[in-house]
Amino acid sequence: MEIQKKALVVDLSYQVHRNMAVPNLAKLRTKDKVRTGGLFGTLKTLQNEAKYGNYSKIVCCMDSYPAFRKQLFPNYKHSRKSNPDSPEYLSYIAEDPYGWSEKKAKHFTFEKLKEVLPKLCVQTIIQENVEGDDLVYRTCLELTKDGYTCYAMSDDKDYLQLVHLVPGLKVKRVIAQEIITKDNFQEKCGVPAEWFIYYKAMIGDKSDEIPNIAKGFGEVGVKKFIYNLDKYGVNPDNKDLVYDKILEIAQIPDENGKPLAPKVDKEAIEVLKRNMRLMDFRECPYGEAHQEELKTLLNEKLQFDAPYLMETFKKYEMGTLMPMLVESTFKRMSNK
């Protein structure tokens, strides 16, 4: 009987930011006042997933900057606290009484994870000028070619586009406690999987400063319009024709003689094209030139290092992570 190959692919940057925003974890320190909440929370999340998921491989992808989206659209993520132009940047770099700022805590967390994860047989990948979500997409494509069923772990809605882009992929949403698949996509998300990225590009993303394509064209109107696009047989994967078809169908009269989507004009289409370049993982200029490097990293053999892990977990007072050393979950992955 052939053993199913399962891979968990994680946007490590997203997980760290999410864990550091949890109040109890944000306060977590060692006796020496080292801020360990992001490190502990992320490792604990991976431990839980590894224990119950029976994965053959776990891969963590990290952000790299400068990201091409910032070059394409200067306002991209403009208001994030970590952006020097943000009004909240001073609070991001402000040190607490023990000499720790949020910036320093995140740097410490990422650097320590890059050391610890390979010792747990978790591959950690970073590529220049590629954000974590784009790297997750490329990683899942590569693993799928190698026979893996991929689970992309994130509660970020942008990841839902992967259900259509990567054959057989499932999105595991930890906070929502659900798994999104091709079969339940429309029920859970309200639009067909193949149209999801257009839906996102039409409504925009306030957290990233990406505007919707037309004022007043919100979620309800966009979902209704996408229903009509699907009904009229528009192929969302044919980008050479799709924008012209969207504009054409937007002007078709409804039962009251009014255009189906009057706000979708030529100007809105140009904004849609820009938003698609920002939000569609396929638009990342990662390129085939880096694929061989990615293959090499994904096939790298890692060695479980119990002594290092024992020392590290003790040093940072993370005793509840000790079961990693006695359970075979992570060690087993080094033999696959």
Tab-separated table of C-alpha atoms in Angstrom:
chain	number	residue	atom	x	y	z
A	1	MET	CA	0.000	0.000	0.000
A	2	GLU	CA	1.441	3.372	-1.045
A	3	ILE	CA	1.854	5.863	1.808
A	4	GLN	CA	0.209	9.217	1.118
A	5	LYS	CA	2.694	12.060	0.917
A	6	LYS	CA	1.335	15.085	2.775
A	7	ALA	CA	3.063	18.443	3.029
A	8	LEU	CA	2.227	21.374	5.298
A	9	VAL	CA	3.394	24.666	3.774
A	10	VAL	CA	3.400	27.663	6.080
A	11	ASP	CA	3.834	31.406	5.565
A	12	LEU	CA	6.198	31.823	8.521
A	13	SER	CA	6.057	35.622	8.461
A	14	TYR	CA	2.271	35.595	8.777
A	15	GLN	CA	2.404	33.107	11.656
A	16	VAL	CA	4.980	35.147	13.577
A	17	HIS	CA	3.050	38.410	13.153
A	18	ARG	CA	-0.202	36.710	14.193
A	19	ASN	CA	1.335	35.104	17.286
A	20	MET	CA	3.037	38.296	18.395
A	21	ALA	CA	-0.325	40.063	18.253
A	22	VAL	CA	-1.808	37.646	20.825
A	23	PRO	CA	-1.845	39.595	24.137
A	24	ASN	CA	-0.625	36.730	26.336
A	25	LEU	CA	2.199	35.896	23.956
A	26	ALA	CA	3.166	39.544	23.554
A	27	LYS	CA	3.843	39.658	27.296
A	28	LEU	CA	5.836	36.415	27.414
A	29	ARG	CA	9.425	36.860	28.615
A	30	THR	CA	12.222	34.839	30.110
A	31	LYS	CA	13.688	35.693	33.516
A	32	ASP	CA	16.283	37.691	31.569
A	33	LYS	CA	13.420	39.701	29.945
A	34	VAL	CA	13.921	38.239	26.455
A	35	ARG	CA	10.639	38.500	24.495
A	36	THR	CA	9.888	34.946	23.410
A	37	GLY	CA	6.161	35.077	22.614
A	38	GLY	CA	6.552	34.976	18.846
A	39	LEU	CA	9.066	32.129	19.019
A	40	PHE	CA	7.035	30.077	21.488
A	41	GLY	CA	3.678	30.676	19.771
A	42	THR	CA	4.958	29.757	16.321
A	43	LEU	CA	6.739	26.602	17.508
A	44	LYS	CA	3.678	25.562	19.506
A	45	THR	CA	1.446	25.991	16.441
A	46	LEU	CA	3.793	23.870	14.324
A	47	GLN	CA	4.025	21.261	17.084
A	48	ASN	CA	0.242	20.879	17.197
A	49	GLU	CA	-0.014	20.622	13.416
A	50	ALA	CA	2.822	18.108	13.162
A	51	LYS	CA	1.390	15.955	15.938
A	52	TYR	CA	-2.088	15.570	14.469
A	53	GLY	CA	-1.527	16.120	10.746
A	54	ASN	CA	0.716	13.139	9.966
A	55	TYR	CA	2.713	15.191	7.463
A	56	SER	CA	5.632	13.795	5.515
A	57	LYS	CA	7.150	17.251	5.129
A	58	ILE	CA	6.744	20.685	6.680
A	59	VAL	CA	8.043	23.750	4.850
A	60	CYS	CA	8.095	27.302	6.222
A	61	CYS	CA	8.386	30.197	3.760
A	62	MET	CA	9.648	33.624	4.790
A	63	ASP	CA	9.227	37.122	3.398
A	64	SER	CA	12.073	38.811	1.573
A	65	TYR	CA	12.330	42.514	0.774
A	66	PRO	CA	12.299	44.696	-1.205
A	67	ALA	CA	9.083	43.087	-2.442
A	68	PHE	CA	8.159	43.718	-6.053
A	69	ARG	CA	4.667	44.885	-5.046
A	70	LYS	CA	6.103	47.917	-3.272
A	71	GLN	CA	7.952	48.818	-6.450
A	72	LEU	CA	4.765	48.363	-8.498
A	73	PHE	CA	2.490	50.239	-6.088
A	74	PRO	CA	4.250	52.577	-3.568
A	75	ASN	CA	1.185	52.680	-1.284
A	76	TYR	CA	1.257	48.906	-0.814
A	77	LYS	CA	1.155	48.193	2.971
A	78	HIS	CA	1.918	51.888	3.459
A	79	SER	CA	0.293	52.166	6.886
A	80	ARG	CA	1.902	49.097	8.465
A	81	LYS	CA	3.682	49.946	11.714
A	82	SER	CA	6.897	48.469	10.341
A	83	ASN	CA	6.862	50.962	7.444
A	84	PRO	CA	9.073	53.989	8.318
A	85	ASP	CA	6.492	56.266	6.665
A	86	SER	CA	3.709	55.030	8.934
A	87	PRO	CA	2.545	57.355	11.746
A	88	GLU	CA	2.793	54.370	14.100
A	89	TYR	CA	6.415	53.572	13.219
A	90	LEU	CA	7.742	55.245	16.378
A	91	SER	CA	5.745	52.838	18.533
A	92	TYR	CA	7.174	49.963	16.472
A	93	ILE	CA	10.776	50.918	17.240
A	94	ALA	CA	10.200	52.314	20.756
A	95	GLU	CA	12.039	50.260	23.379
A	96	ASP	CA	10.401	49.073	26.562
A	97	PRO	CA	12.121	49.381	29.973
A	98	TYR	CA	14.127	46.232	29.209
A	99	GLY	CA	15.499	47.462	25.864
A	100	TRP	CA	13.080	45.542	23.614
A	101	SER	CA	11.098	47.135	20.803
A	102	GLU	CA	8.553	45.324	18.627
A	103	LYS	CA	11.068	45.555	15.795
A	104	LYS	CA	13.813	43.944	17.873
A	105	ALA	CA	11.447	41.221	19.116
A	106	LYS	CA	10.432	40.279	15.558
A	107	HIS	CA	14.025	40.243	14.365
A	108	PHE	CA	14.994	37.979	17.264
A	109	THR	CA	12.051	35.673	16.541
A	110	PHE	CA	12.819	35.247	12.835
A	111	GLU	CA	16.539	34.737	13.377
A	112	LYS	CA	15.960	32.137	16.096
A	113	LEU	CA	13.360	30.289	14.014
A	114	LYS	CA	15.839	30.078	11.128
A	115	GLU	CA	18.171	28.273	13.547
A	116	VAL	CA	15.618	26.059	15.300
A	117	LEU	CA	13.342	24.860	12.490
A	118	PRO	CA	15.970	22.949	10.466
A	119	LYS	CA	16.919	21.121	13.684
A	120	LEU	CA	13.265	20.008	13.821
A	121	CYS	CA	13.470	18.763	10.200
A	122	VAL	CA	11.336	21.695	9.066
A	123	GLN	CA	12.634	23.261	5.873
A	124	THR	CA	12.824	27.048	6.010
A	125	ILE	CA	13.000	28.870	2.682
A	126	ILE	CA	13.594	32.482	1.752
A	127	GLN	CA	14.118	33.918	-1.742
A	128	GLU	CA	15.184	37.439	-2.630
A	129	ASN	CA	12.366	39.879	-3.463
A	130	VAL	CA	9.657	37.247	-2.912
A	131	GLU	CA	7.024	37.575	-0.196
A	132	GLY	CA	6.073	34.551	1.849
A	133	ASP	CA	2.690	34.000	0.203
A	134	ASP	CA	4.197	33.935	-3.306
A	135	LEU	CA	6.839	31.499	-2.107
A	136	VAL	CA	4.149	29.291	-0.580
A	137	TYR	CA	2.470	29.157	-4.004
A	138	ARG	CA	5.658	28.153	-5.814
A	139	THR	CA	6.533	25.632	-3.111
A	140	CYS	CA	3.110	23.995	-3.281
A	141	LEU	CA	3.331	23.762	-7.075
A	142	GLU	CA	6.718	22.066	-6.835
A	143	LEU	CA	5.662	19.637	-4.103
A	144	THR	CA	2.479	18.748	-5.992
A	145	LYS	CA	4.576	17.795	-9.021
A	146	ASP	CA	6.533	15.516	-6.688
A	147	GLY	CA	3.373	13.694	-5.599
A	148	TYR	CA	2.513	15.532	-2.383
A	149	THR	CA	-0.942	16.622	-1.289
A	150	CYS	CA	-0.353	20.134	0.013
A	151	TYR	CA	-1.981	21.919	2.918
A	152	ALA	CA	-1.329	25.672	2.986
A	153	MET	CA	-1.771	26.906	6.563
A	154	SER	CA	-3.025	30.469	6.922
A	155	ASP	CA	-6.129	32.413	7.917
A	156	ASP	CA	-5.182	35.127	5.412
A	157	LYS	CA	-7.958	35.093	2.798
A	158	ASP	CA	-5.450	35.705	0.001
A	159	TYR	CA	-4.433	32.065	0.353
A	160	LEU	CA	-7.826	30.836	-0.762
A	161	GLN	CA	-6.805	31.451	-4.384
A	162	LEU	CA	-4.414	28.493	-4.022
A	163	VAL	CA	-7.327	26.041	-4.058
A	164	HIS	CA	-7.775	26.847	-7.741
A	165	LEU	CA	-4.114	27.426	-8.606
A	166	VAL	CA	-2.610	24.220	-7.176
A	167	PRO	CA	-4.190	20.829	-7.975
A	168	GLY	CA	-5.587	19.092	-4.901
A	169	LEU	CA	-4.416	21.778	-2.477
A	170	LYS	CA	-6.335	22.414	0.746
A	171	VAL	CA	-6.184	25.607	2.804
A	172	LYS	CA	-6.019	24.969	6.542
A	173	ARG	CA	-7.430	27.887	8.537
A	174	VAL	CA	-6.347	27.554	12.171
A	175	ILE	CA	-8.387	30.361	13.752
A	176	ALA	CA	-11.510	29.505	11.770
A	177	GLN	CA	-10.902	25.781	12.446
A	178	GLU	CA	-11.785	24.721	8.929
A	179	ILE	CA	-10.230	23.275	5.809
A	180	ILE	CA	-11.174	24.824	2.469
A	181	THR	CA	-11.155	22.506	-0.533
A	182	LYS	CA	-12.366	22.587	-4.119
A	183	ASP	CA	-15.529	20.753	-3.014
A	184	ASN	CA	-16.657	23.169	-0.286
A	185	PHE	CA	-15.201	26.382	-1.708
A	186	GLN	CA	-18.379	28.003	-3.035
A	187	GLU	CA	-20.289	27.159	0.142
A	188	LYS	CA	-17.576	28.635	2.399
A	189	CYS	CA	-16.450	31.585	0.290
A	190	GLY	CA	-19.516	32.618	-1.711
A	191	VAL	CA	-17.834	32.565	-5.137
A	192	PRO	CA	-16.431	29.796	-7.372
A	193	ALA	CA	-12.779	28.983	-6.625
A	194	GLU	CA	-11.660	29.978	-10.128
A	195	TRP	CA	-13.130	33.475	-9.644
A	196	PHE	CA	-11.858	34.107	-6.130
A	197	ILE	CA	-8.780	36.134	-7.053
A	198	TYR	CA	-10.912	38.408	-9.269
A	199	TYR	CA	-13.349	38.815	-6.381
A	200	LYS	CA	-10.478	39.853	-4.092
A	201	ALA	CA	-9.041	42.211	-6.700
A	202	MET	CA	-12.442	43.856	-7.230
A	203	ILE	CA	-13.142	44.543	-3.555
A	204	GLY	CA	-9.513	45.374	-2.728
A	205	ASP	CA	-7.735	44.918	0.611
A	206	LYS	CA	-7.753	47.758	3.139
A	207	SER	CA	-5.023	46.165	5.245
A	208	ASP	CA	-2.639	46.388	2.269
A	209	GLU	CA	-3.941	49.763	1.003
A	210	ILE	CA	-5.274	48.141	-2.172
A	211	PRO	CA	-8.539	49.983	-3.045
A	212	ASN	CA	-11.675	48.471	-4.554
A	213	ILE	CA	-12.054	49.059	-8.269
A	214	ALA	CA	-15.003	51.464	-8.012
A	215	LYS	CA	-16.520	53.416	-5.132
A	216	GLY	CA	-19.597	51.661	-3.782
A	217	PHE	CA	-18.848	48.377	-5.557
A	218	GLY	CA	-18.719	46.245	-2.416
A	219	GLU	CA	-18.812	42.553	-1.557
A	220	VAL	CA	-22.511	41.999	-2.284
A	221	GLY	CA	-22.363	43.725	-5.664
A	222	VAL	CA	-19.111	41.977	-6.627
A	223	LYS	CA	-20.448	38.514	-5.729
A	224	LYS	CA	-23.607	39.139	-7.732
A	225	PHE	CA	-21.576	40.336	-10.714
A	226	ILE	CA	-19.251	37.316	-10.551
A	227	TYR	CA	-22.324	35.069	-10.592
A	228	ASN	CA	-23.240	36.672	-13.922
A	229	LEU	CA	-19.694	36.315	-15.276
A	230	ASP	CA	-19.836	32.617	-14.448
A	231	LYS	CA	-23.339	32.306	-15.911
A	232	TYR	CA	-22.231	33.851	-19.211
A	233	GLY	CA	-19.335	31.385	-19.446
A	234	VAL	CA	-16.397	33.782	-19.080
A	235	ASN	CA	-13.119	31.877	-18.610
A	236	PRO	CA	-11.221	33.513	-15.718
A	237	ASP	CA	-7.965	31.826	-16.728
A	238	ASN	CA	-7.934	33.423	-20.188
A	239	LYS	CA	-6.355	36.736	-19.244
A	240	ASP	CA	-6.053	37.825	-22.875
A	241	LEU	CA	-9.839	38.058	-23.104
A	242	VAL	CA	-11.202	38.178	-19.575
A	243	TYR	CA	-11.009	41.941	-18.996
A	244	ASP	CA	-12.802	42.760	-22.260
A	245	LYS	CA	-15.486	40.175	-21.393
A	246	ILE	CA	-15.904	41.652	-17.905
A	247	LEU	CA	-16.436	45.116	-19.378
A	248	GLU	CA	-18.835	43.762	-21.999
A	249	ILE	CA	-21.004	41.809	-19.542
A	250	ALA	CA	-21.056	44.709	-17.082
A	251	GLN	CA	-23.106	46.659	-19.638
A	252	ILE	CA	-25.680	43.915	-20.321
A	253	PRO	CA	-29.147	45.060	-19.124
A	254	ASP	CA	-30.679	43.295	-16.140
A	255	GLU	CA	-34.407	42.542	-15.734
A	256	ASN	CA	-35.015	46.239	-15.058
A	257	GLY	CA	-33.124	47.384	-18.125
A	258	LYS	CA	-30.153	48.682	-16.136
A	259	PRO	CA	-26.517	47.536	-16.668
A	260	LEU	CA	-25.538	44.504	-14.598
A	261	ALA	CA	-22.579	46.412	-13.130
A	262	PRO	CA	-22.730	50.126	-14.041
A	263	LYS	CA	-19.662	50.961	-11.934
A	264	VAL	CA	-17.445	48.611	-13.956
A	265	ASP	CA	-16.210	50.970	-16.657
A	266	LYS	CA	-12.869	51.300	-18.455
A	267	GLU	CA	-11.302	53.133	-15.535
A	268	ALA	CA	-12.411	50.398	-13.125
A	269	ILE	CA	-10.919	47.754	-15.441
A	270	GLU	CA	-7.526	49.490	-15.296
A	271	VAL	CA	-7.669	49.446	-11.495
A	272	LEU	CA	-8.677	45.778	-11.637
A	273	LYS	CA	-5.668	44.952	-13.809
A	274	ARG	CA	-3.375	46.743	-11.340
A	275	ASN	CA	-4.962	44.982	-8.368
A	276	MET	CA	-4.586	41.612	-10.066
A	277	ARG	CA	-0.859	42.215	-10.531
A	278	LEU	CA	-0.649	42.990	-6.822
A	279	MET	CA	-2.794	40.126	-5.514
A	280	ASP	CA	-2.499	37.210	-7.941
A	281	PHE	CA	0.343	34.910	-6.812
A	282	ARG	CA	1.004	34.003	-10.454
A	283	GLU	CA	2.090	37.596	-11.121
A	284	CYS	CA	5.138	37.447	-8.848
A	285	PRO	CA	8.293	37.746	-11.008
A	286	TYR	CA	9.820	34.762	-9.260
A	287	GLY	CA	10.532	33.132	-12.593
A	288	GLU	CA	11.653	29.716	-13.645
A	289	ALA	CA	15.252	30.799	-13.063
A	290	HIS	CA	14.769	30.190	-9.342
A	291	GLN	CA	12.894	26.903	-9.620
A	292	GLU	CA	16.008	24.704	-9.629
A	293	GLU	CA	17.214	26.431	-6.471
A	294	LEU	CA	13.815	25.833	-4.877
A	295	LYS	CA	13.894	22.145	-5.835
A	296	THR	CA	17.322	21.789	-4.230
A	297	LEU	CA	16.148	23.398	-0.999
A	298	LEU	CA	13.017	21.242	-0.847
A	299	ASN	CA	15.056	18.065	-1.298
A	300	GLU	CA	17.649	18.967	1.304
A	301	LYS	CA	18.057	16.293	3.978
A	302	LEU	CA	17.718	17.645	7.498
A	303	GLN	CA	18.946	16.012	10.700
A	304	PHE	CA	16.892	16.064	13.890
A	305	ASP	CA	19.126	17.584	16.598
A	306	ALA	CA	17.761	16.723	20.052
A	307	PRO	CA	20.704	18.106	22.106
A	308	TYR	CA	20.510	21.514	20.410
A	309	LEU	CA	16.732	21.645	20.851
A	310	MET	CA	16.937	20.628	24.505
A	311	GLU	CA	19.480	23.352	25.201
A	312	THR	CA	17.529	26.002	23.282
A	313	PHE	CA	14.155	25.216	24.862
A	314	LYS	CA	15.706	25.314	28.324
A	315	LYS	CA	17.535	28.550	27.612
A	316	TYR	CA	14.344	30.306	26.579
A	317	GLU	CA	12.196	28.640	29.255
A	318	MET	CA	9.916	26.817	26.837
A	319	GLY	CA	9.497	23.618	28.810
A	320	THR	CA	6.099	22.770	27.323
A	321	LEU	CA	7.844	22.307	23.962
A	322	MET	CA	9.951	19.461	25.380
A	323	PRO	CA	7.502	16.814	24.065
A	324	MET	CA	8.998	17.580	20.655
A	325	LEU	CA	12.065	15.727	21.875
A	326	VAL	CA	10.281	12.576	23.004
A	327	GLU	CA	7.671	12.350	20.258
A	328	SER	CA	8.806	10.952	16.929
A	329	THR	CA	6.677	13.408	14.899
A	330	PHE	CA	9.445	15.728	13.736
A	331	LYS	CA	12.272	13.191	13.814
A	332	ARG	CA	10.278	10.902	11.541
A	333	MET	CA	10.268	13.537	8.799
A	334	SER	CA	14.055	13.358	8.465
A	335	ASN	CA	13.691	9.859	7.023
A	336	LYS	CA	11.172	10.789	4.312
